Tab-separated table of C-alpha atoms in Angstrom:
chain	number	residue	atom	x	y	z
A	1	UNK	CA	17.667	12.316	-44.631
A	2	UNK	CA	14.492	11.207	-46.452
A	3	UNK	CA	15.656	7.691	-45.798
A	4	UNK	CA	15.593	8.252	-42.034
A	5	UNK	CA	12.242	10.055	-42.139
A	6	UNK	CA	10.719	7.158	-44.072
A	7	UNK	CA	12.226	4.722	-41.587
A	8	UNK	CA	10.692	6.660	-38.704
A	9	UNK	CA	7.244	6.893	-40.308
A	10	UNK	CA	7.317	3.203	-41.069
A	11	UNK	CA	8.380	2.347	-37.486
A	12	UNK	CA	5.587	4.441	-36.004
A	13	UNK	CA	2.657	3.430	-38.192
A	14	UNK	CA	3.297	0.592	-40.613
A	15	UNK	CA	5.399	-1.633	-38.400
A	16	UNK	CA	3.952	-0.442	-35.141
A	17	UNK	CA	5.574	-2.482	-32.390
A	18	UNK	CA	2.340	-3.394	-30.725
A	19	UNK	CA	-0.210	-3.558	-33.497
A	20	UNK	CA	1.806	-5.251	-36.177
A	21	UNK	CA	4.821	-6.869	-34.506
A	22	UNK	CA	3.173	-7.658	-31.151
A	23	UNK	CA	6.217	-6.631	-29.104
A	24	UNK	CA	5.680	-5.228	-25.620
A	25	UNK	CA	2.157	-6.556	-25.185
A	26	UNK	CA	2.741	-7.017	-21.438
A	27	UNK	CA	3.026	-3.328	-20.510
A	28	UNK	CA	0.483	-2.562	-23.252
A	29	UNK	CA	-2.158	-4.562	-21.383
A	30	UNK	CA	-0.796	-4.049	-17.866
A	31	UNK	CA	-0.208	-0.299	-17.696
A	32	UNK	CA	-3.067	0.946	-19.870
A	33	UNK	CA	-5.729	1.467	-17.236
A	34	UNK	CA	-5.321	5.245	-17.221
A	35	UNK	CA	-4.065	7.590	-19.974
A	36	UNK	CA	-1.701	9.367	-17.514
A	37	UNK	CA	0.116	6.239	-16.440
A	38	UNK	CA	0.112	4.976	-20.031
A	39	UNK	CA	1.814	8.187	-21.104
A	40	UNK	CA	4.345	7.802	-18.265
A	41	UNK	CA	5.132	4.278	-19.393
A	42	UNK	CA	5.406	5.448	-22.999
A	43	UNK	CA	7.810	8.207	-22.034
A	44	UNK	CA	9.975	5.808	-20.051
A	45	UNK	CA	10.054	3.350	-22.960
A	46	UNK	CA	10.896	6.141	-25.412
A	47	UNK	CA	13.755	7.283	-23.245
A	48	UNK	CA	15.198	3.837	-22.648
A	49	UNK	CA	14.679	2.547	-26.177
A	50	UNK	CA	16.481	5.503	-27.748
A	51	UNK	CA	19.464	5.203	-25.418
A	52	UNK	CA	19.581	1.415	-25.609
A	53	UNK	CA	19.461	1.450	-29.414
A	54	UNK	CA	22.653	3.482	-29.381
A	55	UNK	CA	24.277	1.345	-26.670
A	56	UNK	CA	23.426	-1.999	-28.274
A	57	UNK	CA	24.781	-0.762	-31.588
A	58	UNK	CA	28.148	-0.252	-29.914
A	59	UNK	CA	27.995	-3.585	-28.109
A	60	UNK	CA	27.181	-5.356	-31.353
A	61	UNK	CA	30.256	-3.854	-32.980
A	62	UNK	CA	32.379	-5.251	-30.127
A	63	UNK	CA	30.763	-8.676	-30.478
A	64	UNK	CA	31.279	-8.623	-34.236
A	65	UNK	CA	34.984	-7.956	-33.699
A	66	UNK	CA	35.310	-11.311	-31.940
A	67	UNK	CA	32.870	-13.166	-34.196
A	68	UNK	CA	30.356	-13.583	-31.391
A	69	UNK	CA	27.261	-12.259	-33.207
A	70	UNK	CA	25.303	-15.360	-32.235
A	71	UNK	CA	25.419	-14.256	-28.589
A	72	UNK	CA	23.857	-10.863	-29.277
A	73	UNK	CA	20.539	-11.579	-27.557
A	74	UNK	CA	22.168	-12.425	-24.232
A	75	UNK	CA	24.585	-9.512	-24.491
A	76	UNK	CA	21.717	-7.103	-25.253
A	77	UNK	CA	19.676	-8.270	-22.274
A	78	UNK	CA	22.711	-7.719	-20.054
A	79	UNK	CA	23.486	-4.301	-21.480
A	80	UNK	CA	19.904	-3.060	-21.417
A	81	UNK	CA	19.368	-4.200	-17.833
A	82	UNK	CA	22.570	-2.507	-16.722
A	83	UNK	CA	21.780	0.612	-18.705
A	84	UNK	CA	18.315	1.009	-17.214
A	85	UNK	CA	19.727	0.666	-13.710
A	86	UNK	CA	22.359	3.261	-14.513
A	87	UNK	CA	19.836	5.685	-16.012
A	88	UNK	CA	17.610	5.254	-12.976
A	89	UNK	CA	20.409	6.171	-10.585
A	90	UNK	CA	21.488	9.058	-12.781
A	91	UNK	CA	17.976	10.487	-12.961
A	92	UNK	CA	17.372	10.135	-9.238
A	93	UNK	CA	20.481	12.150	-8.523
A	94	UNK	CA	20.311	14.867	-11.180
A	95	UNK	CA	16.755	15.084	-12.533
A	96	UNK	CA	14.512	14.080	-9.593
A	97	UNK	CA	11.442	15.571	-11.285
A	98	UNK	CA	11.808	13.277	-14.290
A	99	UNK	CA	12.665	10.386	-11.961
A	100	UNK	CA	9.473	10.761	-9.969
A	101	UNK	CA	7.347	11.148	-13.094
A	102	UNK	CA	8.803	8.039	-14.717
A	103	UNK	CA	8.642	6.434	-11.277
A	104	UNK	CA	8.207	2.683	-11.195
A	105	UNK	CA	8.081	2.404	-14.974
A	106	UNK	CA	11.845	2.564	-15.408
A	107	UNK	CA	12.715	-0.675	-13.572
A	108	UNK	CA	9.630	-2.301	-15.129
A	109	UNK	CA	11.039	-1.974	-18.634
A	110	UNK	CA	14.403	-3.502	-17.750
A	111	UNK	CA	13.283	-6.703	-19.388
A	112	UNK	CA	10.701	-5.260	-21.732
A	113	UNK	CA	10.709	-7.251	-24.967
A	114	UNK	CA	9.951	-4.126	-27.029
A	115	UNK	CA	13.274	-2.613	-25.977
A	116	UNK	CA	15.146	-5.808	-26.767
A	117	UNK	CA	13.116	-6.157	-29.964
A	118	UNK	CA	14.174	-2.716	-31.162
A	119	UNK	CA	17.822	-3.641	-30.607
A	120	UNK	CA	17.474	-6.924	-32.478
A	121	UNK	CA	15.516	-5.411	-35.373
A	122	UNK	CA	18.254	-2.802	-35.729
A	123	UNK	CA	20.787	-5.572	-36.222
A	124	UNK	CA	18.522	-7.616	-38.460
A	125	UNK	CA	17.885	-4.715	-40.834
A	126	UNK	CA	21.526	-3.639	-40.784
A	127	UNK	CA	20.783	-0.107	-39.598
A	128	UNK	CA	23.636	2.360	-39.248
A	129	UNK	CA	24.266	4.123	-35.940
A	130	UNK	CA	22.023	7.094	-36.792
A	131	UNK	CA	19.335	4.868	-38.262
A	132	UNK	CA	19.425	2.717	-35.121
A	133	UNK	CA	18.760	5.704	-32.881
A	134	UNK	CA	16.040	7.015	-35.202
A	135	UNK	CA	14.404	3.599	-35.373
A	136	UNK	CA	14.551	3.056	-31.605
A	137	UNK	CA	13.086	6.489	-30.940
A	138	UNK	CA	10.274	6.249	-33.464
A	139	UNK	CA	9.380	2.655	-32.602
A	140	UNK	CA	8.989	3.853	-29.007
A	141	UNK	CA	6.861	6.791	-30.175
A	142	UNK	CA	4.685	4.223	-31.958
A	143	UNK	CA	4.499	2.234	-28.721
A	144	UNK	CA	3.533	5.349	-26.762
A	145	UNK	CA	0.870	6.256	-29.284
A	146	UNK	CA	-0.563	2.737	-29.195
A	147	UNK	CA	-0.664	2.508	-25.391
A	148	UNK	CA	-2.202	5.975	-24.975
A	149	UNK	CA	-4.881	5.269	-27.601
A	150	UNK	CA	-5.639	1.976	-25.905
A	151	UNK	CA	-5.782	3.568	-22.449
A	152	UNK	CA	-8.261	6.094	-23.812
A	153	UNK	CA	-10.443	3.293	-25.120
A	154	UNK	CA	-10.176	1.413	-21.833
A	155	UNK	CA	-11.415	4.430	-19.894
A	156	UNK	CA	-14.584	4.234	-21.961
A	157	UNK	CA	-14.743	0.450	-21.542
A	158	UNK	CA	-14.704	0.781	-17.762
A	159	UNK	CA	-18.141	2.362	-17.837
A	160	UNK	CA	-19.524	-0.123	-20.334
A	161	UNK	CA	-21.791	-2.908	-19.266
A	162	UNK	CA	-20.695	-6.007	-21.188
A	163	UNK	CA	-21.738	-9.589	-20.444
A	164	UNK	CA	-19.967	-10.818	-17.325
A	165	UNK	CA	-17.706	-13.239	-19.173
A	166	UNK	CA	-16.269	-10.356	-21.245
A	167	UNK	CA	-15.614	-8.029	-18.352
A	168	UNK	CA	-12.052	-6.785	-17.915
A	169	UNK	CA	-9.261	-8.481	-19.806
A	170	UNK	CA	-11.287	-10.361	-22.473
A	171	UNK	CA	-12.884	-7.143	-23.669
A	172	UNK	CA	-9.498	-5.396	-23.527
A	173	UNK	CA	-7.970	-8.089	-25.725
A	174	UNK	CA	-10.810	-7.893	-28.234
A	175	UNK	CA	-10.456	-4.122	-28.364
A	176	UNK	CA	-6.697	-4.394	-28.838
A	177	UNK	CA	-7.356	-6.795	-31.713
A	178	UNK	CA	-9.782	-4.347	-33.350
A	179	UNK	CA	-7.269	-1.492	-33.082
A	180	UNK	CA	-4.582	-3.777	-34.531
A	181	UNK	CA	-6.868	-4.520	-37.482
A	182	UNK	CA	-7.373	-0.801	-38.025
A	183	UNK	CA	-3.613	-0.345	-38.076
A	184	UNK	CA	-3.404	-3.087	-40.692
A	185	UNK	CA	-4.622	-0.395	-43.087
A	186	UNK	CA	-1.188	1.221	-42.922
A	187	UNK	CA	0.555	-1.912	-44.139
A	188	UNK	CA	-1.064	-1.392	-47.534
A	189	UNK	CA	1.199	1.607	-48.002
A	190	UNK	CA	4.492	0.838	-49.641
A	191	UNK	CA	7.289	3.178	-48.782
A	192	UNK	CA	10.709	3.495	-50.260
B	1	UNK	CA	33.608	-24.607	-33.788
B	2	UNK	CA	37.030	-23.950	-32.497
B	3	UNK	CA	37.767	-23.880	-28.790
B	4	UNK	CA	39.133	-20.332	-29.065
B	5	UNK	CA	35.579	-19.208	-29.821
B	6	UNK	CA	34.463	-20.402	-26.422
B	7	UNK	CA	37.389	-18.710	-24.708
B	8	UNK	CA	36.629	-15.461	-26.540
B	9	UNK	CA	32.948	-15.680	-25.608
B	10	UNK	CA	33.803	-16.221	-21.957
B	11	UNK	CA	36.315	-13.398	-21.883
B	12	UNK	CA	34.099	-10.919	-23.728
B	13	UNK	CA	31.118	-11.616	-21.501
B	14	UNK	CA	33.224	-11.560	-18.340
B	15	UNK	CA	34.619	-8.167	-19.347
B	16	UNK	CA	31.205	-6.875	-20.404
B	17	UNK	CA	29.535	-8.070	-17.196
B	18	UNK	CA	32.404	-6.822	-15.064
B	19	UNK	CA	32.366	-3.435	-16.760
B	20	UNK	CA	28.625	-2.988	-16.303
B	21	UNK	CA	28.867	-4.204	-12.718
B	22	UNK	CA	31.693	-1.806	-11.949
B	23	UNK	CA	29.844	1.041	-13.676
B	24	UNK	CA	26.743	0.389	-11.560
B	25	UNK	CA	28.805	0.071	-8.381
B	26	UNK	CA	30.508	3.389	-9.048
B	27	UNK	CA	27.243	4.990	-10.078
B	28	UNK	CA	25.512	3.888	-6.901
B	29	UNK	CA	28.252	5.661	-4.913
B	30	UNK	CA	28.527	8.750	-7.078
B	31	UNK	CA	24.805	9.239	-7.579
B	32	UNK	CA	23.833	8.263	-4.026
B	33	UNK	CA	20.931	10.365	-2.821
B	34	UNK	CA	21.059	11.259	0.867
B	35	UNK	CA	18.123	9.376	2.329
B	36	UNK	CA	16.010	10.753	5.090
B	37	UNK	CA	16.288	8.174	7.874
B	38	UNK	CA	13.286	9.483	9.708
B	39	UNK	CA	11.160	9.179	6.569
B	40	UNK	CA	12.109	5.526	6.256
B	41	UNK	CA	11.285	4.836	9.903
B	42	UNK	CA	7.925	6.537	9.503
B	43	UNK	CA	7.197	4.529	6.372
B	44	UNK	CA	7.676	1.365	8.442
B	45	UNK	CA	5.133	2.547	10.995
B	46	UNK	CA	2.463	3.698	8.532
B	47	UNK	CA	-0.205	1.165	7.535
B	48	UNK	CA	1.193	0.743	4.013
B	49	UNK	CA	-2.206	0.666	2.346
B	50	UNK	CA	-1.228	3.505	-0.036
B	51	UNK	CA	-4.871	4.594	-0.057
B	52	UNK	CA	-4.090	8.256	-0.683
B	53	UNK	CA	-6.588	9.389	1.928
B	54	UNK	CA	-4.025	11.800	3.363
B	55	UNK	CA	-3.749	13.609	0.034
B	56	UNK	CA	-0.267	12.269	-0.760
B	57	UNK	CA	0.427	9.695	-3.446
B	58	UNK	CA	1.218	6.951	-0.957
B	59	UNK	CA	2.533	6.089	2.488
B	60	UNK	CA	6.154	6.755	1.459
B	61	UNK	CA	5.237	10.204	0.146
B	62	UNK	CA	3.418	11.043	3.387
B	63	UNK	CA	6.380	9.794	5.441
B	64	UNK	CA	8.628	12.101	3.455
B	65	UNK	CA	6.253	15.013	4.063
B	66	UNK	CA	6.028	14.297	7.793
B	67	UNK	CA	9.789	13.949	8.117
B	68	UNK	CA	10.352	17.297	6.422
B	69	UNK	CA	7.683	18.934	8.532
B	70	UNK	CA	5.229	19.538	5.694
B	71	UNK	CA	2.573	17.272	7.204
B	72	UNK	CA	1.443	16.642	10.752
B	73	UNK	CA	2.213	13.320	12.488
B	74	UNK	CA	-1.513	12.571	12.675
B	75	UNK	CA	-2.078	13.068	8.931
B	76	UNK	CA	-2.771	9.362	8.463
B	77	UNK	CA	-6.489	8.903	9.042
B	78	UNK	CA	-6.286	5.162	8.560
B	79	UNK	CA	-3.707	4.537	11.261
B	80	UNK	CA	-5.559	6.647	13.796
B	81	UNK	CA	-4.124	7.642	17.148
B	82	UNK	CA	-1.974	4.526	17.451
B	83	UNK	CA	0.075	5.319	14.359
B	84	UNK	CA	0.047	9.042	15.119
B	85	UNK	CA	1.692	8.356	18.475
B	86	UNK	CA	4.372	6.147	16.957
B	87	UNK	CA	5.087	8.720	14.241
B	88	UNK	CA	5.216	11.494	16.818
B	89	UNK	CA	7.662	9.432	18.865
B	90	UNK	CA	9.953	9.085	15.842
B	91	UNK	CA	9.701	12.808	15.202
B	92	UNK	CA	10.239	13.486	18.908
B	93	UNK	CA	7.124	15.616	19.332
B	94	UNK	CA	3.816	15.269	21.140
B	95	UNK	CA	1.016	13.666	19.116
B	96	UNK	CA	-2.186	15.582	18.742
B	97	UNK	CA	-5.250	13.669	19.744
B	98	UNK	CA	-6.885	11.922	16.819
B	99	UNK	CA	-10.260	10.279	16.645
B	100	UNK	CA	-10.794	7.241	14.476
B	101	UNK	CA	-13.314	8.120	11.812
B	102	UNK	CA	-15.591	6.120	9.593
B	103	UNK	CA	-17.393	7.006	6.415
B	104	UNK	CA	-21.172	7.280	6.530
B	105	UNK	CA	-23.461	7.627	3.515
B	106	UNK	CA	-26.011	10.191	4.641
B	107	UNK	CA	-28.948	8.895	2.633
B	108	UNK	CA	-31.722	6.487	3.560
B	109	UNK	CA	-33.625	6.666	0.295
B	110	UNK	CA	-33.581	3.094	-0.929
B	111	UNK	CA	-35.351	2.385	-4.224
B	112	UNK	CA	-38.761	1.690	-2.749
B	113	UNK	CA	-38.663	4.893	-0.662
B	114	UNK	CA	-37.484	7.499	-3.141
B	115	UNK	CA	-38.671	8.729	-6.518
B	116	UNK	CA	-36.768	8.786	-9.787
B	117	UNK	CA	-36.877	11.517	-12.411
B	118	UNK	CA	-36.158	9.155	-15.272
B	119	UNK	CA	-34.826	5.717	-16.018
B	120	UNK	CA	-31.034	6.013	-16.204
B	121	UNK	CA	-29.410	3.438	-18.472
B	122	UNK	CA	-26.038	5.026	-19.106
B	123	UNK	CA	-22.570	4.263	-17.789
B	124	UNK	CA	-22.707	2.897	-14.255
B	125	UNK	CA	-20.866	5.798	-12.706
B	126	UNK	CA	-22.255	8.593	-10.545
B	127	UNK	CA	-20.123	11.243	-12.285
B	128	UNK	CA	-21.636	10.325	-15.647
B	129	UNK	CA	-25.144	10.292	-14.237
B	130	UNK	CA	-24.553	13.755	-12.763
B	131	UNK	CA	-24.118	15.090	-16.309
B	132	UNK	CA	-27.711	14.147	-17.093
B	133	UNK	CA	-29.673	16.654	-15.043
B	134	UNK	CA	-27.877	15.807	-11.824
B	135	UNK	CA	-28.747	12.136	-11.894
B	136	UNK	CA	-31.955	10.185	-12.121
B	137	UNK	CA	-32.990	10.660	-8.506
B	138	UNK	CA	-35.561	13.350	-7.832
B	139	UNK	CA	-33.877	14.379	-4.585
B	140	UNK	CA	-30.879	16.596	-5.377
B	141	UNK	CA	-29.055	15.305	-2.298
B	142	UNK	CA	-29.806	11.601	-2.634
B	143	UNK	CA	-27.426	8.722	-3.301
B	144	UNK	CA	-27.375	7.836	-7.015
B	145	UNK	CA	-26.370	4.282	-6.161
B	146	UNK	CA	-24.101	3.819	-9.177
B	147	UNK	CA	-21.099	3.005	-7.055
B	148	UNK	CA	-18.416	5.599	-7.820
B	149	UNK	CA	-17.481	5.360	-4.134
B	150	UNK	CA	-17.475	1.545	-4.374
B	151	UNK	CA	-14.861	1.589	-7.116
B	152	UNK	CA	-12.777	4.261	-5.366
B	153	UNK	CA	-12.717	2.604	-1.913
B	154	UNK	CA	-9.229	1.126	-1.440
B	155	UNK	CA	-10.492	-1.207	1.291
B	156	UNK	CA	-13.522	-2.720	-0.462
B	157	UNK	CA	-15.719	-1.478	2.351
B	158	UNK	CA	-18.611	-0.025	0.347
B	159	UNK	CA	-21.411	-1.775	-1.498
B	160	UNK	CA	-24.631	-0.575	-3.079
B	161	UNK	CA	-27.790	-2.081	-1.644
B	162	UNK	CA	-31.265	-1.145	-2.947
B	163	UNK	CA	-29.841	1.872	-4.743
B	164	UNK	CA	-27.979	3.348	-1.775
B	165	UNK	CA	-24.315	2.917	-0.908
B	166	UNK	CA	-23.544	1.248	2.418
B	167	UNK	CA	-20.289	1.290	4.303
B	168	UNK	CA	-19.084	-1.790	6.134
B	169	UNK	CA	-17.691	-0.146	9.267
B	170	UNK	CA	-15.511	-3.066	10.124
B	171	UNK	CA	-13.663	-2.704	6.833
B	172	UNK	CA	-13.744	1.120	6.666
B	173	UNK	CA	-10.475	2.753	7.704
B	174	UNK	CA	-11.758	6.308	7.529
B	175	UNK	CA	-9.386	7.403	4.789
B	176	UNK	CA	-11.960	9.713	3.219
B	177	UNK	CA	-11.351	8.751	-0.399
B	178	UNK	CA	-15.070	8.129	-0.914
B	179	UNK	CA	-15.940	11.506	0.628
B	180	UNK	CA	-13.938	13.199	-2.090
B	181	UNK	CA	-15.229	10.862	-4.812
B	182	UNK	CA	-18.974	11.309	-4.182
B	183	UNK	CA	-20.310	13.884	-6.667
B	184	UNK	CA	-23.354	14.451	-4.443
B	185	UNK	CA	-21.164	15.127	-1.386
B	186	UNK	CA	-23.365	12.965	0.797
B	187	UNK	CA	-20.660	10.828	2.362
B	188	UNK	CA	-19.328	12.230	5.601
B	189	UNK	CA	-16.582	11.166	7.965
B	190	UNK	CA	-17.992	10.796	11.456
B	191	UNK	CA	-16.324	9.545	14.636
B	192	UNK	CA	-16.030	5.762	14.536
B	193	UNK	CA	-18.023	5.296	17.721
B	194	UNK	CA	-20.718	7.856	16.910
B	195	UNK	CA	-23.873	6.060	18.057
B	196	UNK	CA	-26.448	7.926	16.016
B	197	UNK	CA	-26.569	9.801	12.766
B	198	UNK	CA	-29.186	11.383	10.538
B	199	UNK	CA	-29.472	9.434	7.324
B	200	UNK	CA	-30.405	12.349	5.082
B	201	UNK	CA	-28.745	15.346	3.448
B	202	UNK	CA	-31.845	17.082	2.086
B	203	UNK	CA	-31.803	20.766	3.006
B	204	UNK	CA	-35.015	21.535	1.119
B	205	UNK	CA	-38.201	22.599	2.854
B	206	UNK	CA	-40.156	19.764	4.413
B	207	UNK	CA	-42.995	19.857	1.893
B	208	UNK	CA	-40.567	19.617	-0.999
B	209	UNK	CA	-38.581	16.837	0.610
B	210	UNK	CA	-41.806	14.882	1.053
B	211	UNK	CA	-42.351	14.900	-2.707
B	212	UNK	CA	-38.880	13.487	-3.321
B	213	UNK	CA	-38.713	10.709	-0.842
B	214	UNK	CA	-40.596	8.921	1.936
B	215	UNK	CA	-37.597	8.999	4.227
B	216	UNK	CA	-36.190	12.505	3.886
B	217	UNK	CA	-35.634	14.856	6.802
B	218	UNK	CA	-38.446	17.421	6.843
B	219	UNK	CA	-36.996	19.555	9.616
B	220	UNK	CA	-39.922	18.953	12.002
B	221	UNK	CA	-37.730	19.583	15.082
B	222	UNK	CA	-39.205	16.643	17.019
B	223	UNK	CA	-35.738	15.168	17.565
B	224	UNK	CA	-34.336	18.552	18.566
B	225	UNK	CA	-37.042	19.017	21.195
B	226	UNK	CA	-36.737	15.524	22.550
B	227	UNK	CA	-32.964	15.288	22.770
B	228	UNK	CA	-32.110	15.582	26.465
B	229	UNK	CA	-28.431	16.108	25.791
B	230	UNK	CA	-29.134	18.943	23.356
B	231	UNK	CA	-27.004	17.243	20.748
B	232	UNK	CA	-29.379	17.660	17.786
B	233	UNK	CA	-29.729	20.915	15.895
B	234	UNK	CA	-31.898	21.661	12.888
B	235	UNK	CA	-30.063	23.714	10.332
B	236	UNK	CA	-31.818	24.539	7.072
B	237	UNK	CA	-34.541	21.880	7.465
B	238	UNK	CA	-31.965	19.205	8.188
B	239	UNK	CA	-31.199	17.645	11.548
B	240	UNK	CA	-27.571	17.217	12.488
B	241	UNK	CA	-26.075	15.532	15.522
B	242	UNK	CA	-23.208	16.863	17.590
B	243	UNK	CA	-21.368	13.600	18.150
B	244	UNK	CA	-19.508	14.943	21.188
B	245	UNK	CA	-22.740	15.648	23.026
B	246	UNK	CA	-24.722	12.581	21.934
B	247	UNK	CA	-25.172	10.115	24.785
B	248	UNK	CA	-26.682	7.356	22.684
B	249	UNK	CA	-29.992	7.330	24.574
B	250	UNK	CA	-31.971	6.224	21.492
B	251	UNK	CA	-34.833	8.708	22.175
B	252	UNK	CA	-34.418	10.434	18.807
B	253	UNK	CA	-34.609	7.124	17.008
B	254	UNK	CA	-37.971	6.296	18.472
B	255	UNK	CA	-39.338	9.841	18.058
B	256	UNK	CA	-38.299	10.544	14.471
B	257	UNK	CA	-41.479	10.401	12.344
B	258	UNK	CA	-39.481	9.680	9.186
B	259	UNK	CA	-37.370	6.920	10.821
B	260	UNK	CA	-34.131	8.309	9.477
B	261	UNK	CA	-32.096	8.629	12.637
B	262	UNK	CA	-30.027	5.490	12.704
B	263	UNK	CA	-27.987	3.693	15.280
B	264	UNK	CA	-24.795	1.852	14.564
B	265	UNK	CA	-25.127	-0.397	17.577
B	266	UNK	CA	-28.709	-1.577	17.714
B	267	UNK	CA	-30.334	-1.637	14.325
B	268	UNK	CA	-29.934	-4.236	11.654
B	269	UNK	CA	-30.044	-1.906	8.645
B	270	UNK	CA	-26.316	-1.282	8.708
B	271	UNK	CA	-23.635	-3.658	9.929
B	272	UNK	CA	-23.215	-3.213	13.657
B	273	UNK	CA	-20.178	-1.292	14.850
B	274	UNK	CA	-17.868	-3.423	16.952
B	275	UNK	CA	-16.884	-1.005	19.697
């Protein structure tokens, strides 16, 4: 149990997907204009990443049976894309409220590298089934935290008056770098 | 590498792909949501700007609301009567008459005409400026000129010139997003072909308005007396024009001592309306 809690803490803070591994930078920069939409994106990623961690664990076991581990990346992309489509249809039919709140974010993360990254890291670190789900969930929580923090900062940046050459994306990138450096503080902690 | 590896890889991926494909095909049947055909037709007709001026999140959401009877066919201000008629035809009901509107910033107090309380150097946003004693402008009903409406306008029709926001009528679609965004509430929707308007929102007494601004309405009633059509009324020291009655005779423009009754068709201050 402590093992899983440590794994989750480490996935959220120390090995934060965005600030230390640099996975999922595309939605991080693209969907962080407003805290509300950032939270929506984070929720969608959390949902998909948790489910896909479980699904890819199963798929990997099938691949391993046939000695096809080297094809895991392609298989994962296929499975995740199919899974997201399936979840989308399922939600639209049975939980329309959740569907409309996740909205366009669900199809957007079909090919999100953070989701694929979580699946691959699970394999790399030899996580068990439970650990895989815990890691996927907490890595996504870390992603959500990062994107919401960043969206909050960007709201303040919008009113700022920087030199013209820094306006918009350059300033956003610099800010993201500064937050990443702050998160570097966590990597000094050794856990386990 | 043995050739069986390749065969296995092909088979496993074919099965995997086939299984996912079949799952999705079944799911799309089982989880199919009954679509509202009328809503889709209406979505086609709507302008598709997703400006949110109607109060719904986008054109598709409005179409849904119209199809289910929650919104009127003429709810789209951007599309005007043309779209309203098409939507009404789809719904099989008579369209109510709609007038194309345009946004008008009811302030004439450019920088050299109006006085400032203090030098504002904060965030360039009217909402933020409002937190500091209602903005830097002395007149409580004057344009702050920090461009909250400019950033909100989905059609890029507003710009700030000399400290006052201006609407480019030829770009304005009359969605009313800026009207809701303006913290001073000095943007109004007026009929697109309204010839004249009063470029001031100051309801203070004339003497007070004079201290704020060189071009504020002082409620002198000269326009009211001179308007032959009886279209101008003074209400609380502020002239307002009844656009239905206005004949566009230009008398008020020449009589106004403060030069704040403007014409969309003759004067160069604003872009000319193409009627």
